[in-house]
Amino acid sequence: MTDHPGNTRHGSNQTPAMVWTGRATNRFQWLLAAVGVGCMALGVELAVDSAWTSGSAPLLMSVIGCLAAGLLILFGTLAFVHVAVTVDGDALEVRCGHIGLPRRRILLAHVVGADFAPQVTPRQWGGWGYRWRPEKGTAVVVRRGEALVLVLGDGRRFTVTVDDAEAAVRFIRDRLHLASATEKPTTP
């Protein structure tokens, strides 16, 4: 996590905006990616050195099946090896994996609250990845641990596991001028 001054917006004479960035990584996903590579290697091995006597159709189906399963496992896991979260003055942006897909951008104008979740697990969301549950909302879960939870104006919630999520919550609340959940309003 780093806080650093950003550049001023084009055509603006405002002070430089602050930017919060955070990441989360799951090294276990690399093991699953290795399984995908293994499936692809099996498909190639079957295609190159086949001793099938039952015909070419079963061989072709086996090769295509191994290659397809391997590619799905490989790209499905590599997309969620890590997540990068950036919050600037206008929006929160979440990018997954090495090529930044899937990507989600939420304008801070649509956010009515930001909360800290100290312990989020893949089991709560039904696994790793980009998840949706009707009772909980949408989430990007790449590992167990702390998470940032945004409450959107339409009542939906968006959760993302990220290191130092508590600092992200403070940053967003400062941007939105929201009181923290632990602060009590003062009465005169």
PDB file of C-alpha atoms in Angstrom:
ATOM      1  CA  MET A   1       0.000   0.000   0.000  1.00  0.00           C
ATOM      2  CA  THR A   2       1.292   3.406  -0.865  1.00  0.00           C
ATOM      3  CA  ASP A   3      -0.094   6.884  -0.544  1.00  0.00           C
ATOM      4  CA  HIS A   4       1.426   9.386  -2.881  1.00  0.00           C
ATOM      5  CA  PRO A   5       0.371  12.604  -4.565  1.00  0.00           C
ATOM      6  CA  GLY A   6      -1.020  12.142  -8.017  1.00  0.00           C
ATOM      7  CA  ASN A   7      -1.068  14.478 -10.949  1.00  0.00           C
ATOM      8  CA  THR A   8      -3.594  17.234 -11.272  1.00  0.00           C
ATOM      9  CA  ARG A   9      -6.429  16.538 -13.657  1.00  0.00           C
ATOM     10  CA  HIS A  10      -6.164  17.907 -17.156  1.00  0.00           C
ATOM     11  CA  GLY A  11      -7.554  21.428 -17.299  1.00  0.00           C
ATOM     12  CA  SER A  12      -7.911  21.656 -13.524  1.00  0.00           C
ATOM     13  CA  ASN A  13      -6.307  24.069 -11.101  1.00  0.00           C
ATOM     14  CA  GLN A  14      -7.124  21.879  -8.093  1.00  0.00           C
ATOM     15  CA  THR A  15      -4.481  20.614  -5.734  1.00  0.00           C
ATOM     16  CA  PRO A  16      -3.020  17.234  -6.709  1.00  0.00           C
ATOM     17  CA  ALA A  17      -5.312  14.319  -5.852  1.00  0.00           C
ATOM     18  CA  MET A  18      -4.106  11.622  -3.494  1.00  0.00           C
ATOM     19  CA  VAL A  19      -4.155   8.028  -4.695  1.00  0.00           C
ATOM     20  CA  TRP A  20      -4.369   4.856  -2.600  1.00  0.00           C
ATOM     21  CA  THR A  21      -3.148   1.596  -4.096  1.00  0.00           C
ATOM     22  CA  GLY A  22      -3.205  -1.885  -2.651  1.00  0.00           C
ATOM     23  CA  ARG A  23      -2.641  -5.475  -3.730  1.00  0.00           C
ATOM     24  CA  ALA A  24      -3.393  -8.980  -2.606  1.00  0.00           C
ATOM     25  CA  THR A  25      -1.732 -12.148  -3.851  1.00  0.00           C
ATOM     26  CA  ASN A  26      -2.531 -15.846  -3.640  1.00  0.00           C
ATOM     27  CA  ARG A  27       0.458 -18.039  -4.395  1.00  0.00           C
ATOM     28  CA  PHE A  28      -1.619 -21.225  -4.069  1.00  0.00           C
ATOM     29  CA  GLN A  29      -3.228 -20.379  -7.413  1.00  0.00           C
ATOM     30  CA  TRP A  30       0.097 -21.134  -9.108  1.00  0.00           C
ATOM     31  CA  LEU A  31      -0.353 -24.799  -8.113  1.00  0.00           C
ATOM     32  CA  LEU A  32      -3.729 -24.858  -9.804  1.00  0.00           C
ATOM     33  CA  ALA A  33      -2.166 -23.245 -12.881  1.00  0.00           C
ATOM     34  CA  ALA A  34       0.373 -26.094 -12.912  1.00  0.00           C
ATOM     35  CA  VAL A  35      -2.534 -28.555 -13.021  1.00  0.00           C
ATOM     36  CA  GLY A  36      -3.829 -26.702 -16.090  1.00  0.00           C
ATOM     37  CA  VAL A  37      -0.427 -26.957 -17.744  1.00  0.00           C
ATOM     38  CA  GLY A  38      -0.409 -30.680 -16.926  1.00  0.00           C
ATOM     39  CA  CYS A  39      -3.781 -31.181 -18.630  1.00  0.00           C
ATOM     40  CA  MET A  40      -2.529 -29.358 -21.709  1.00  0.00           C
ATOM     41  CA  ALA A  41       0.656 -31.456 -21.734  1.00  0.00           C
ATOM     42  CA  LEU A  42      -1.452 -34.618 -21.543  1.00  0.00           C
ATOM     43  CA  GLY A  43      -3.508 -33.430 -24.522  1.00  0.00           C
ATOM     44  CA  VAL A  44      -0.361 -32.760 -26.539  1.00  0.00           C
ATOM     45  CA  GLU A  45       1.105 -36.132 -25.526  1.00  0.00           C
ATOM     46  CA  LEU A  46      -2.072 -37.902 -26.631  1.00  0.00           C
ATOM     47  CA  ALA A  47      -2.048 -36.071 -29.960  1.00  0.00           C
ATOM     48  CA  VAL A  48       1.612 -36.774 -30.685  1.00  0.00           C
ATOM     49  CA  ASP A  49       2.097 -40.304 -29.379  1.00  0.00           C
ATOM     50  CA  SER A  50      -1.210 -42.086 -29.492  1.00  0.00           C
ATOM     51  CA  ALA A  51      -1.615 -45.850 -29.579  1.00  0.00           C
ATOM     52  CA  TRP A  52      -5.373 -45.771 -29.640  1.00  0.00           C
ATOM     53  CA  THR A  53      -6.956 -48.691 -31.419  1.00  0.00           C
ATOM     54  CA  SER A  54     -10.583 -47.681 -30.995  1.00  0.00           C
ATOM     55  CA  GLY A  55     -10.570 -45.064 -33.759  1.00  0.00           C
ATOM     56  CA  SER A  56      -9.771 -41.424 -34.267  1.00  0.00           C
ATOM     57  CA  ALA A  57     -12.996 -39.915 -32.845  1.00  0.00           C
ATOM     58  CA  PRO A  58     -12.291 -40.926 -29.206  1.00  0.00           C
ATOM     59  CA  LEU A  59      -8.681 -39.794 -29.589  1.00  0.00           C
ATOM     60  CA  LEU A  60      -9.744 -36.439 -31.006  1.00  0.00           C
ATOM     61  CA  MET A  61     -12.301 -35.938 -28.214  1.00  0.00           C
ATOM     62  CA  SER A  62      -9.667 -36.788 -25.581  1.00  0.00           C
ATOM     63  CA  VAL A  63      -7.096 -34.400 -27.052  1.00  0.00           C
ATOM     64  CA  ILE A  64      -9.596 -31.543 -27.395  1.00  0.00           C
ATOM     65  CA  GLY A  65     -10.978 -32.241 -23.907  1.00  0.00           C
ATOM     66  CA  CYS A  66      -7.535 -32.194 -22.265  1.00  0.00           C
ATOM     67  CA  LEU A  67      -6.475 -29.039 -24.105  1.00  0.00           C
ATOM     68  CA  ALA A  68      -9.751 -27.229 -23.333  1.00  0.00           C
ATOM     69  CA  ALA A  69      -9.723 -28.228 -19.657  1.00  0.00           C
ATOM     70  CA  GLY A  70      -6.078 -27.213 -19.375  1.00  0.00           C
ATOM     71  CA  LEU A  71      -6.680 -23.801 -20.932  1.00  0.00           C
ATOM     72  CA  LEU A  72      -9.731 -23.154 -18.753  1.00  0.00           C
ATOM     73  CA  ILE A  73      -7.881 -24.104 -15.576  1.00  0.00           C
ATOM     74  CA  LEU A  74      -4.757 -22.182 -16.559  1.00  0.00           C
ATOM     75  CA  PHE A  75      -6.429 -18.926 -17.524  1.00  0.00           C
ATOM     76  CA  GLY A  76      -9.103 -19.204 -14.836  1.00  0.00           C
ATOM     77  CA  THR A  77      -6.485 -19.445 -12.112  1.00  0.00           C
ATOM     78  CA  LEU A  78      -3.989 -16.951 -13.510  1.00  0.00           C
ATOM     79  CA  ALA A  79      -6.728 -14.327 -13.707  1.00  0.00           C
ATOM     80  CA  PHE A  80      -6.995 -14.433  -9.908  1.00  0.00           C
ATOM     81  CA  VAL A  81      -3.406 -14.883  -8.762  1.00  0.00           C
ATOM     82  CA  HIS A  82      -3.444 -11.284  -7.584  1.00  0.00           C
ATOM     83  CA  VAL A  83      -5.648  -8.217  -7.478  1.00  0.00           C
ATOM     84  CA  ALA A  84      -4.641  -4.553  -7.688  1.00  0.00           C
ATOM     85  CA  VAL A  85      -6.908  -1.877  -6.222  1.00  0.00           C
ATOM     86  CA  THR A  86      -6.545   1.838  -6.948  1.00  0.00           C
ATOM     87  CA  VAL A  87      -8.636   4.564  -5.340  1.00  0.00           C
ATOM     88  CA  ASP A  88      -8.291   8.122  -6.585  1.00  0.00           C
ATOM     89  CA  GLY A  89     -10.501  11.161  -6.230  1.00  0.00           C
ATOM     90  CA  ASP A  90     -13.098   9.853  -8.672  1.00  0.00           C
ATOM     91  CA  ALA A  91     -13.289   6.073  -8.529  1.00  0.00           C
ATOM     92  CA  LEU A  92     -12.175   2.735  -7.175  1.00  0.00           C
ATOM     93  CA  GLU A  93     -10.675   0.456  -9.802  1.00  0.00           C
ATOM     94  CA  VAL A  94     -10.033  -3.264  -9.348  1.00  0.00           C
ATOM     95  CA  ARG A  95      -7.812  -5.170 -11.785  1.00  0.00           C
ATOM     96  CA  CYS A  96      -7.278  -8.905 -11.570  1.00  0.00           C
ATOM     97  CA  GLY A  97      -4.421 -11.053 -12.785  1.00  0.00           C
ATOM     98  CA  HIS A  98      -1.495 -10.205 -15.007  1.00  0.00           C
ATOM     99  CA  ILE A  99      -3.442  -8.587 -17.816  1.00  0.00           C
ATOM    100  CA  GLY A 100      -5.873  -6.711 -15.584  1.00  0.00           C
ATOM    101  CA  LEU A 101      -8.994  -8.657 -16.519  1.00  0.00           C
ATOM    102  CA  PRO A 102     -11.602  -8.864 -15.209  1.00  0.00           C
ATOM    103  CA  ARG A 103     -11.688  -5.187 -14.325  1.00  0.00           C
ATOM    104  CA  ARG A 104     -14.240  -3.247 -12.294  1.00  0.00           C
ATOM    105  CA  ARG A 105     -14.478   0.530 -11.923  1.00  0.00           C
ATOM    106  CA  ILE A 106     -16.852   2.032  -9.358  1.00  0.00           C
ATOM    107  CA  LEU A 107     -17.331   5.786  -9.272  1.00  0.00           C
ATOM    108  CA  LEU A 108     -17.081   7.190  -5.746  1.00  0.00           C
ATOM    109  CA  ALA A 109     -20.199   9.237  -6.543  1.00  0.00           C
ATOM    110  CA  HIS A 110     -22.112   5.921  -6.418  1.00  0.00           C
ATOM    111  CA  VAL A 111     -20.640   4.911  -3.027  1.00  0.00           C
ATOM    112  CA  VAL A 112     -22.569   5.702   0.156  1.00  0.00           C
ATOM    113  CA  GLY A 113     -20.414   3.758   2.606  1.00  0.00           C
ATOM    114  CA  ALA A 114     -17.134   1.927   3.061  1.00  0.00           C
ATOM    115  CA  ASP A 115     -16.566  -0.783   5.669  1.00  0.00           C
ATOM    116  CA  PHE A 116     -13.677  -2.942   6.811  1.00  0.00           C
ATOM    117  CA  ALA A 117     -14.132  -6.727   6.971  1.00  0.00           C
ATOM    118  CA  PRO A 118     -11.358  -8.253   9.120  1.00  0.00           C
ATOM    119  CA  GLN A 119     -11.787 -11.831   7.884  1.00  0.00           C
ATOM    120  CA  VAL A 120     -13.179 -12.830   4.494  1.00  0.00           C
ATOM    121  CA  THR A 121     -12.691 -16.384   3.276  1.00  0.00           C
ATOM    122  CA  PRO A 122     -13.227 -17.978  -0.137  1.00  0.00           C
ATOM    123  CA  ARG A 123     -15.631 -20.384   1.585  1.00  0.00           C
ATOM    124  CA  GLN A 124     -17.978 -17.493   2.445  1.00  0.00           C
ATOM    125  CA  TRP A 125     -18.191 -16.571  -1.239  1.00  0.00           C
ATOM    126  CA  GLY A 126     -18.130 -20.058  -2.776  1.00  0.00           C
ATOM    127  CA  GLY A 127     -14.486 -20.010  -3.887  1.00  0.00           C
ATOM    128  CA  TRP A 128     -11.835 -17.767  -5.340  1.00  0.00           C
ATOM    129  CA  GLY A 129     -12.446 -15.348  -8.148  1.00  0.00           C
ATOM    130  CA  TYR A 130     -15.119 -12.881  -9.144  1.00  0.00           C
ATOM    131  CA  ARG A 131     -18.191 -13.904  -7.154  1.00  0.00           C
ATOM    132  CA  TRP A 132     -21.831 -12.925  -6.803  1.00  0.00           C
ATOM    133  CA  ARG A 133     -24.201 -14.003  -4.056  1.00  0.00           C
ATOM    134  CA  PRO A 134     -27.712 -12.534  -3.862  1.00  0.00           C
ATOM    135  CA  GLU A 135     -27.598 -11.967  -0.106  1.00  0.00           C
ATOM    136  CA  LYS A 136     -24.055 -10.539  -0.042  1.00  0.00           C
ATOM    137  CA  GLY A 137     -23.475  -8.776  -3.358  1.00  0.00           C
ATOM    138  CA  THR A 138     -20.394  -9.020  -5.568  1.00  0.00           C
ATOM    139  CA  ALA A 139     -16.819  -9.797  -4.536  1.00  0.00           C
ATOM    140  CA  VAL A 140     -13.320 -10.294  -5.845  1.00  0.00           C
ATOM    141  CA  VAL A 141     -11.726 -12.888  -3.572  1.00  0.00           C
ATOM    142  CA  VAL A 142      -8.112 -13.864  -4.228  1.00  0.00           C
ATOM    143  CA  ARG A 143      -7.173 -14.964  -0.701  1.00  0.00           C
ATOM    144  CA  ARG A 144      -8.519 -15.139   2.830  1.00  0.00           C
ATOM    145  CA  GLY A 145      -8.026 -12.159   5.097  1.00  0.00           C
ATOM    146  CA  GLU A 146      -9.048  -8.541   5.361  1.00  0.00           C
ATOM    147  CA  ALA A 147     -11.271  -6.896   2.785  1.00  0.00           C
ATOM    148  CA  LEU A 148     -12.760  -3.601   1.719  1.00  0.00           C
ATOM    149  CA  VAL A 149     -16.568  -3.517   1.489  1.00  0.00           C
ATOM    150  CA  LEU A 150     -18.259  -0.737  -0.479  1.00  0.00           C
ATOM    151  CA  VAL A 151     -21.941   0.028  -0.016  1.00  0.00           C
ATOM    152  CA  LEU A 152     -23.376   1.430  -3.226  1.00  0.00           C
ATOM    153  CA  GLY A 153     -26.252   3.878  -3.546  1.00  0.00           C
ATOM    154  CA  ASP A 154     -28.631   1.218  -4.887  1.00  0.00           C
ATOM    155  CA  GLY A 155     -28.052  -0.977  -1.809  1.00  0.00           C
ATOM    156  CA  ARG A 156     -25.649  -3.404  -3.450  1.00  0.00           C
ATOM    157  CA  ARG A 157     -22.304  -4.283  -1.861  1.00  0.00           C
ATOM    158  CA  PHE A 158     -18.909  -4.825  -3.468  1.00  0.00           C
ATOM    159  CA  THR A 159     -16.180  -6.636  -1.515  1.00  0.00           C
ATOM    160  CA  VAL A 160     -12.530  -7.016  -2.495  1.00  0.00           C
ATOM    161  CA  THR A 161      -9.783  -8.753  -0.537  1.00  0.00           C
ATOM    162  CA  VAL A 162      -6.774  -6.456  -0.391  1.00  0.00           C
ATOM    163  CA  ASP A 163      -3.862  -5.871   1.964  1.00  0.00           C
ATOM    164  CA  ASP A 164      -4.304  -2.958   4.388  1.00  0.00           C
ATOM    165  CA  ALA A 165      -8.011  -2.686   3.632  1.00  0.00           C
ATOM    166  CA  GLU A 166      -8.499  -0.586   6.762  1.00  0.00           C
ATOM    167  CA  ALA A 167      -6.376   2.197   5.236  1.00  0.00           C
ATOM    168  CA  ALA A 168      -8.451   1.981   2.045  1.00  0.00           C
ATOM    169  CA  VAL A 169     -11.637   2.393   4.083  1.00  0.00           C
ATOM    170  CA  ARG A 170     -10.220   5.479   5.825  1.00  0.00           C
ATOM    171  CA  PHE A 171      -9.087   6.911   2.476  1.00  0.00           C
ATOM    172  CA  ILE A 172     -12.522   6.408   0.869  1.00  0.00           C
ATOM    173  CA  ARG A 173     -14.339   7.811   3.896  1.00  0.00           C
ATOM    174  CA  ASP A 174     -12.099  10.880   3.776  1.00  0.00           C
ATOM    175  CA  ARG A 175     -12.877  11.306   0.082  1.00  0.00           C
ATOM    176  CA  LEU A 176     -16.610  10.958   0.714  1.00  0.00           C
ATOM    177  CA  HIS A 177     -16.535  12.918   3.986  1.00  0.00           C
ATOM    178  CA  LEU A 178     -18.161  10.009   5.821  1.00  0.00           C
ATOM    179  CA  ALA A 179     -17.890   9.470   9.553  1.00  0.00           C
ATOM    180  CA  SER A 180     -16.320   6.175  10.559  1.00  0.00           C
ATOM    181  CA  ALA A 181     -18.543   3.539  12.093  1.00  0.00           C
ATOM    182  CA  THR A 182     -16.719   3.847  15.415  1.00  0.00           C
ATOM    183  CA  GLU A 183     -17.134   7.617  15.690  1.00  0.00           C
ATOM    184  CA  LYS A 184     -20.124   8.785  17.680  1.00  0.00           C
ATOM    185  CA  PRO A 185     -21.812  12.023  16.649  1.00  0.00           C
ATOM    186  CA  THR A 186     -21.269  14.787  19.166  1.00  0.00           C
ATOM    187  CA  THR A 187     -24.279  16.558  20.601  1.00  0.00           C
ATOM    188  CA  PRO A 188     -24.061  20.158  21.765  1.00  0.00           C
TER     189      PRO A 188
END
